[in-house]
Short mmCIF file of C-alpha atoms and ligand atoms in Angstrom, two decimals:
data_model
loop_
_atom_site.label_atom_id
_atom_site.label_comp_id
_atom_site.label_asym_id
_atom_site.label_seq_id
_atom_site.Cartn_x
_atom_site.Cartn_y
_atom_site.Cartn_z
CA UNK C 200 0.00 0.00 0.00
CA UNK C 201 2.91 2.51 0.64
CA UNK C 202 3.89 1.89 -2.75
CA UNK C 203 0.28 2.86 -4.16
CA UNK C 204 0.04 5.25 -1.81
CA UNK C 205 3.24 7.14 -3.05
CA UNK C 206 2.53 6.15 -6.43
CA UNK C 207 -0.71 8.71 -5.96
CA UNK C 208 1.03 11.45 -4.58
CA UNK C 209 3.73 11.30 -7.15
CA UNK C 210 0.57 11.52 -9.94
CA UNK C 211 -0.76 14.29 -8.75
CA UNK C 212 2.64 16.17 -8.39
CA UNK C 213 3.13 15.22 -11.68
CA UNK C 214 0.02 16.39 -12.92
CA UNK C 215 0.16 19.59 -11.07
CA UNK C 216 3.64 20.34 -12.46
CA UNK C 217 3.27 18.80 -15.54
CA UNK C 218 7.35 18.78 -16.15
CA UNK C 219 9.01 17.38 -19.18
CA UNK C 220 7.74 13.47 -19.01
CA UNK C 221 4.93 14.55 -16.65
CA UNK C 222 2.68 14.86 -18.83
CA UNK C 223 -1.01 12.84 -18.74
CA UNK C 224 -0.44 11.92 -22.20
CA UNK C 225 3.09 10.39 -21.49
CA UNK C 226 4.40 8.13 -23.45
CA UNK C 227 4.40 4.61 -23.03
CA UNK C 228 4.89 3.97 -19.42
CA UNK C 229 3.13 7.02 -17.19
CA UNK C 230 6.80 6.46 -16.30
CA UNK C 231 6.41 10.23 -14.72
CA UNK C 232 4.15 8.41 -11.93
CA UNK C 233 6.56 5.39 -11.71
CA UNK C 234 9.42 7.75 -9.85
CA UNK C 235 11.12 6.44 -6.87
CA UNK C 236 12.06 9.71 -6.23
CA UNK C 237 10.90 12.57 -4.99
CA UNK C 238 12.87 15.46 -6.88
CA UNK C 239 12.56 13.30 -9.82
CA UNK C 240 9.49 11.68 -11.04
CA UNK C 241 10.39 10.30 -14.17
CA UNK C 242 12.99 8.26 -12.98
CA UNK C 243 13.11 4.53 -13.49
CA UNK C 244 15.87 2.81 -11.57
CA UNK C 245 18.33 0.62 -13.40
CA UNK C 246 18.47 -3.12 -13.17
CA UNK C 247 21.61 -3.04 -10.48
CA UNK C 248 22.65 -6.48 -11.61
CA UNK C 249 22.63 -7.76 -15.94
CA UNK C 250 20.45 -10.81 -14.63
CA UNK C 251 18.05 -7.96 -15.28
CA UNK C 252 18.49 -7.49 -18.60
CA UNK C 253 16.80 -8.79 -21.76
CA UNK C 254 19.70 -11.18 -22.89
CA UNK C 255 17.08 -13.11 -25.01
CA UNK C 256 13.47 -13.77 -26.04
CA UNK C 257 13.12 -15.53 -22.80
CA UNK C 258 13.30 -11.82 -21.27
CA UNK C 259 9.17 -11.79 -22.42
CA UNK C 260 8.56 -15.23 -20.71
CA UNK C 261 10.41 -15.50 -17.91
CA UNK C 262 10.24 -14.22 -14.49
CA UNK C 263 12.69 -11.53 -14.39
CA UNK C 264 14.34 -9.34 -10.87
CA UNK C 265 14.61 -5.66 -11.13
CA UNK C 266 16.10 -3.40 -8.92
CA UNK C 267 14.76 -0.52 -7.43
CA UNK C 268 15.98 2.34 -5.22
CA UNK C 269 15.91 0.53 -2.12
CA UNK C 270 14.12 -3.12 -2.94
CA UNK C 271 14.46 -5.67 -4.95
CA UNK C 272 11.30 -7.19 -6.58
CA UNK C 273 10.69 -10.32 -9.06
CA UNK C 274 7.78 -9.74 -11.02
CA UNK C 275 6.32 -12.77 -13.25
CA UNK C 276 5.62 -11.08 -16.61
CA UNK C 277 3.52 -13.73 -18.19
CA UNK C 278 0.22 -14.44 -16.06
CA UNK C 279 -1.61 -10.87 -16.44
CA UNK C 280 -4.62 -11.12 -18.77
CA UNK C 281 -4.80 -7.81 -18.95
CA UNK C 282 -1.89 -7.77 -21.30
CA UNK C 283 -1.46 -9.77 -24.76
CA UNK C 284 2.28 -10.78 -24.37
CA UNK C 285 1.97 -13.95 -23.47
CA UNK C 286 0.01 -15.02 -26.49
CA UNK C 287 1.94 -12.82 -29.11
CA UNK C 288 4.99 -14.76 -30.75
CA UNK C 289 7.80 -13.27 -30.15
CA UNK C 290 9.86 -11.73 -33.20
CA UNK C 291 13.44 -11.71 -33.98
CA UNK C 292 15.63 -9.35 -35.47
CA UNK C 293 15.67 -9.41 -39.16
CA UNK C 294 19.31 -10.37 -40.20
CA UNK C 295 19.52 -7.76 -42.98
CA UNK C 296 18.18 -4.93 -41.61
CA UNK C 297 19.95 -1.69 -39.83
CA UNK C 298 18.98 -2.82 -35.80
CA UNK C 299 19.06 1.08 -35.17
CA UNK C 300 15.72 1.09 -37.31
CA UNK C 301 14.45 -1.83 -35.43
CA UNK C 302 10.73 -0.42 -34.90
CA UNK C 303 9.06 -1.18 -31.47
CA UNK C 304 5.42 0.30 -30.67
CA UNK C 305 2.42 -0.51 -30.13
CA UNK C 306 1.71 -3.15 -32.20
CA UNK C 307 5.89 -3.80 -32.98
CA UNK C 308 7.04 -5.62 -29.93
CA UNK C 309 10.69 -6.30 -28.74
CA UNK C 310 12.66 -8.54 -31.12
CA UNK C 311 13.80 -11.72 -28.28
CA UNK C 312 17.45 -11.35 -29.72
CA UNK C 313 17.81 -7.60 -29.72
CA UNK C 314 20.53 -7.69 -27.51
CA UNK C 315 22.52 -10.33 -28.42
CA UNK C 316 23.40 -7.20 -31.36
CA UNK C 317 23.31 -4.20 -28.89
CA UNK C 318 24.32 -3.57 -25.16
CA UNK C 319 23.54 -1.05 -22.73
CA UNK C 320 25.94 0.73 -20.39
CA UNK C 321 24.86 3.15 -18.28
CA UNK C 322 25.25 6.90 -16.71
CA UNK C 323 24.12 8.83 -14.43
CA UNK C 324 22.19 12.10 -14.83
CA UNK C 325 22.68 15.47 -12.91
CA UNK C 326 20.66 14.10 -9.96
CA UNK C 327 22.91 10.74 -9.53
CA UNK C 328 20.16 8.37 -10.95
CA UNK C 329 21.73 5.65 -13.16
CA UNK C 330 20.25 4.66 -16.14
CA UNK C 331 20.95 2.17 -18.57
CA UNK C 332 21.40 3.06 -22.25
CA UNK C 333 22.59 1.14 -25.26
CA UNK C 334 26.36 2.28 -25.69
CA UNK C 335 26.31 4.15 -29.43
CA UNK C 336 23.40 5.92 -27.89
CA UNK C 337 24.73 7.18 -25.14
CA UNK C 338 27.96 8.08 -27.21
CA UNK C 339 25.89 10.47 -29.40
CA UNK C 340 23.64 11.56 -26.63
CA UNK C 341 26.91 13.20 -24.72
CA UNK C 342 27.36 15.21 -28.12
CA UNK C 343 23.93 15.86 -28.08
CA UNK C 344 24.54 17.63 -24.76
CA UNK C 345 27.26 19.23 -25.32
CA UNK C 346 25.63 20.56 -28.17
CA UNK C 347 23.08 22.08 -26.49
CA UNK C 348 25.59 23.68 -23.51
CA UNK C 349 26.56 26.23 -26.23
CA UNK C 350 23.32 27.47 -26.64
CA UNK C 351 22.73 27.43 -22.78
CA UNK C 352 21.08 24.27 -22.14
CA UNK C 353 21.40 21.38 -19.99
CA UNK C 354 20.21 18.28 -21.05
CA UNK C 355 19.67 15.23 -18.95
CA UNK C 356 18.52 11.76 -19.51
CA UNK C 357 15.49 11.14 -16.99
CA UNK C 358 14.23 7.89 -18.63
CA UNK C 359 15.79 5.74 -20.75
CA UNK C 360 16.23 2.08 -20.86
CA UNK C 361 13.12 0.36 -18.96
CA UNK C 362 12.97 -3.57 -18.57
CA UNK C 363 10.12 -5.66 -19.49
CA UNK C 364 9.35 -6.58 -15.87
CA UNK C 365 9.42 -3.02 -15.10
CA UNK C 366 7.05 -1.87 -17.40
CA UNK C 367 4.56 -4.75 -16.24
CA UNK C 368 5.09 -2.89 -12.75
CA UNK C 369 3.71 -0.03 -13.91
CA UNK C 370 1.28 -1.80 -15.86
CA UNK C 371 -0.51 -3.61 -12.36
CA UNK C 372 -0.02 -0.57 -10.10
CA UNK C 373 -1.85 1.81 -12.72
CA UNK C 374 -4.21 -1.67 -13.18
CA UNK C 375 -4.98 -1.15 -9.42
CA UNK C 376 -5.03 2.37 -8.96
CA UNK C 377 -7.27 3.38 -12.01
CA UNK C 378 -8.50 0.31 -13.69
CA UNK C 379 -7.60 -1.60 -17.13
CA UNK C 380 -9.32 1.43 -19.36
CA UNK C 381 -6.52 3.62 -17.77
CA UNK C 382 -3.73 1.64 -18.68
CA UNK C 383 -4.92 0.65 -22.24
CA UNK C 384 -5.46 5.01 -22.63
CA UNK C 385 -1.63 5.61 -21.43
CA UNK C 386 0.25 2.35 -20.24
CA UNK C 387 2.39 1.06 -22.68
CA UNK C 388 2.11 -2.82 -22.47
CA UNK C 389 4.72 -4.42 -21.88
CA UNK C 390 7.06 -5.83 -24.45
CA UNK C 391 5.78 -2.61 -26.79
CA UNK C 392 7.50 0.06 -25.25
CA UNK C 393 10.42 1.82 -26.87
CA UNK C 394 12.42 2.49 -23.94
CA UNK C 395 12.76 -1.60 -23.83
CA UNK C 396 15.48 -0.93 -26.37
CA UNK C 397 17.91 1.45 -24.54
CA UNK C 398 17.71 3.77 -27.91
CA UNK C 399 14.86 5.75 -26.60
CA UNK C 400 15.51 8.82 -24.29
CA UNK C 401 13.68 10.75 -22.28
CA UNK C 402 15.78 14.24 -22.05
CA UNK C 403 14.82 17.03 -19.57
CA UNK C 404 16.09 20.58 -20.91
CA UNK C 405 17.12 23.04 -17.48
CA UNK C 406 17.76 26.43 -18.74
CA UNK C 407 19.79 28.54 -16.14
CA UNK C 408 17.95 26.09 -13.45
CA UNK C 409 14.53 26.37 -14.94
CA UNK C 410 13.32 22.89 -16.01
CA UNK C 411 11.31 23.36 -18.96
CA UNK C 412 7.83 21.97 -19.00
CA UNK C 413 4.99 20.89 -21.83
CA UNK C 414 1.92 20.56 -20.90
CA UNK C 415 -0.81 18.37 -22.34
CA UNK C 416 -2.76 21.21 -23.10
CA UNK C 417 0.88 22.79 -24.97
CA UNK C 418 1.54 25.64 -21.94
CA UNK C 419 5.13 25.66 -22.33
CA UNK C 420 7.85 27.34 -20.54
CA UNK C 421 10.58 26.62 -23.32
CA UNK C 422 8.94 26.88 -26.98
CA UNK C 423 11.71 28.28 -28.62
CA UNK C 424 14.15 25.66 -26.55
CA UNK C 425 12.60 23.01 -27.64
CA UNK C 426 12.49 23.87 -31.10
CA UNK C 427 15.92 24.05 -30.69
CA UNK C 428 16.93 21.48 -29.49
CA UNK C 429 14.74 19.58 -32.01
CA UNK C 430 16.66 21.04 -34.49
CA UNK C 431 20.01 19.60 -33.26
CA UNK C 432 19.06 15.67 -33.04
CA UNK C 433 19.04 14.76 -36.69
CA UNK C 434 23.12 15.70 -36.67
CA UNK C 435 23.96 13.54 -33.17
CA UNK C 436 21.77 10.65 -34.56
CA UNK C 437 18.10 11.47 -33.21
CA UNK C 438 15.14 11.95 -33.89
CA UNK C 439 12.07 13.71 -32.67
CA UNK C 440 10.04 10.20 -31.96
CA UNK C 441 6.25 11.42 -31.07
CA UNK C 442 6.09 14.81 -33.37
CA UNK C 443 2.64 17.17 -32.52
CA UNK C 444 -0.27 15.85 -35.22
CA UNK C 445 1.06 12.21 -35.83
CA UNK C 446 -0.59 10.53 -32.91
CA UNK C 447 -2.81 8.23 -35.48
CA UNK C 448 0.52 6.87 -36.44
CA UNK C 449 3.16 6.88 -33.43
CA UNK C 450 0.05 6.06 -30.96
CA UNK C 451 1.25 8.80 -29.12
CA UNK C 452 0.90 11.95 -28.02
CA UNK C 453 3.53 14.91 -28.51
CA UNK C 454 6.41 14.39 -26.39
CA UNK C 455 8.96 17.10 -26.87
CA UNK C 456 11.36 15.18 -24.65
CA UNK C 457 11.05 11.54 -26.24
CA UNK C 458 14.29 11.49 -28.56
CA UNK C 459 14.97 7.95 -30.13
CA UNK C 460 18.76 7.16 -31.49
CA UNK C 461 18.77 5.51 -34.97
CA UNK C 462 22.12 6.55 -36.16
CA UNK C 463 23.22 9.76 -37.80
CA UNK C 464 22.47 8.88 -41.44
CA UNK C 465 19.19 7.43 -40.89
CA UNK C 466 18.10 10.74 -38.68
CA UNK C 467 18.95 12.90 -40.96
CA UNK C 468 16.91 11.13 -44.51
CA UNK C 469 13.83 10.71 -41.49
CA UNK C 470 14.15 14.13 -40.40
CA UNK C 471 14.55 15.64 -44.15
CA UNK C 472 11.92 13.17 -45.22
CA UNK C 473 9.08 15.22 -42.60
CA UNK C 474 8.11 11.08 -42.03
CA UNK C 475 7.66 9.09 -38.32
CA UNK C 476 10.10 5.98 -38.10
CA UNK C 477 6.63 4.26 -38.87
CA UNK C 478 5.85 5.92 -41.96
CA UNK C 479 9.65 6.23 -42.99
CA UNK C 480 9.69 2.25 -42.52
CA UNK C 481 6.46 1.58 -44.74
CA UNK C 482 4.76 -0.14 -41.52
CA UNK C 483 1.99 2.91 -40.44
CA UNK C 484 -1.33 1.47 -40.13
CA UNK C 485 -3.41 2.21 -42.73
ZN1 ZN I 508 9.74 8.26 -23.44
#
């Protein structure tokens, strides 16, 4: 109950601030309401150990141990019927293609083998929270930020990497707290969220110690910051993952802050081409 309990309070901080990745509409994972901590809410912890990680396609079907703050919880990610994973086949990688353009939403679920091709490291962010992020990400994400230091911003991961297990945390204690419509409205299920594949970030801009906010309703503190640093991710690899007006295609609402790394080439044909990685990859539903 403590953890509901906080859970709550954390929610309606987050929807009273609204702060980059606080918004209702976040993307896959509420993962603003998942915080363990308080001057953060976005924050998911790392896996302390690599048991944690998705080694395989056994990460979707087998009972995996994630690592919070303080506790350490095994959550079985197979037996909720409110969730389809455990009836969906699980897809590999295809050998040909570029895995930077591997494609995971809602109806694109982890490949079981993505990281026997990619591995995360991790970092930690201005606050000391650790995250884990897959290594050429994180590469171009520091030149990403140093990028946007010459223009007077500070950017900091808040959310990247998220396990499978963790996501089906979120997934029951969002279950419990509002009820399956809630979750199907704004929880990613698990297995479908980007941030399973360490190439998704969730940056938080902090001009001159002002973190700039976007509301759901578009109040913004940082329009012209934003813009900016939109305009800088195509060149470090990036691109703008959930832009405003594409929801019927990404499944997602405008997130400013949700940057996804698909290599330097490939951002800048997608960002040239005006396309989402769905449309840019032929597979938008019609
Ligand atoms: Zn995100």
């Amino acid at each position: 109950m403590n953890n509901i309990r906080r859970y709550v309070c954390i929610a309606l901080s987050a929807l009273a601030l609204m702060t980059s990745c606080g918004s209702a509409s976040d993307d896959e994972g509420r993962l603003s309401v998942s915080s363990r901590t308080a001057a953060d809410n976005s924050v998911i912890e790392a896996p302390a150990d690599t048991s944690a990680l998705p080694a395989s396609a056994e990460s979707l079907t087998e009972t995996e141990t994630t690592t919070e703050t303080t506790t350490t919880t095994t959550t079985t990610t197979t037996t909720t019927a409110s969730t389809t994973t455990e009836t969906e086949p699980v897809p590999e990688l295809p050998a040909s293609d570029d895995v930077y353009l591997t494609l995971v939403n809602k109806t694109h679920m982890l490949p079981g083998d993505f990281f026997n091709v990619l591995s995360l490291t991790t970092m930690q962010n201005y606050e000391g929270n650790t995250f884990w992020v897959e290594e050429e990400t994180l590469a171009h994400f520091q030149e990403l930020k140093e990028d946007m230091a010459a223009v007077g911003l500070d950017c900091e991961i808040i959310s990247a990497y998220r396990s499978i297990a963790s996501q089906q945390e979120i997934w029951d204690e969002y279950e419990a707290l509002y009820g399956l419509w809630y979750c199907n409205a704004y929880v990613a299920v698990p297995g479908y969220s980007e941030h399973h594949t360490g190439l998704a970030i969730d940056a938080r801009l902090i001009r001159n110690g002002t973190v700039l906010y976007y509301m759901a309703d578009g109040q913004t503190n940082g329009l012209e910051d934003f813009a900016a640093f939109h305009s800088r991710l195509a060149e470090h690899g990036f691109i703008l993952r959930y832009p405003q007006g594409k929801d019927g295609i990404t499944g997602y609402s405008y997130e400013p802050w949700h940057i996804r790394y698909v290599g330097v080439e490939n951002a800048k044909k997608i960002s040239a081409s005006g396309l989402t990685l769905e449309e840019y990859l032929g597979e938008a539903e019609q």
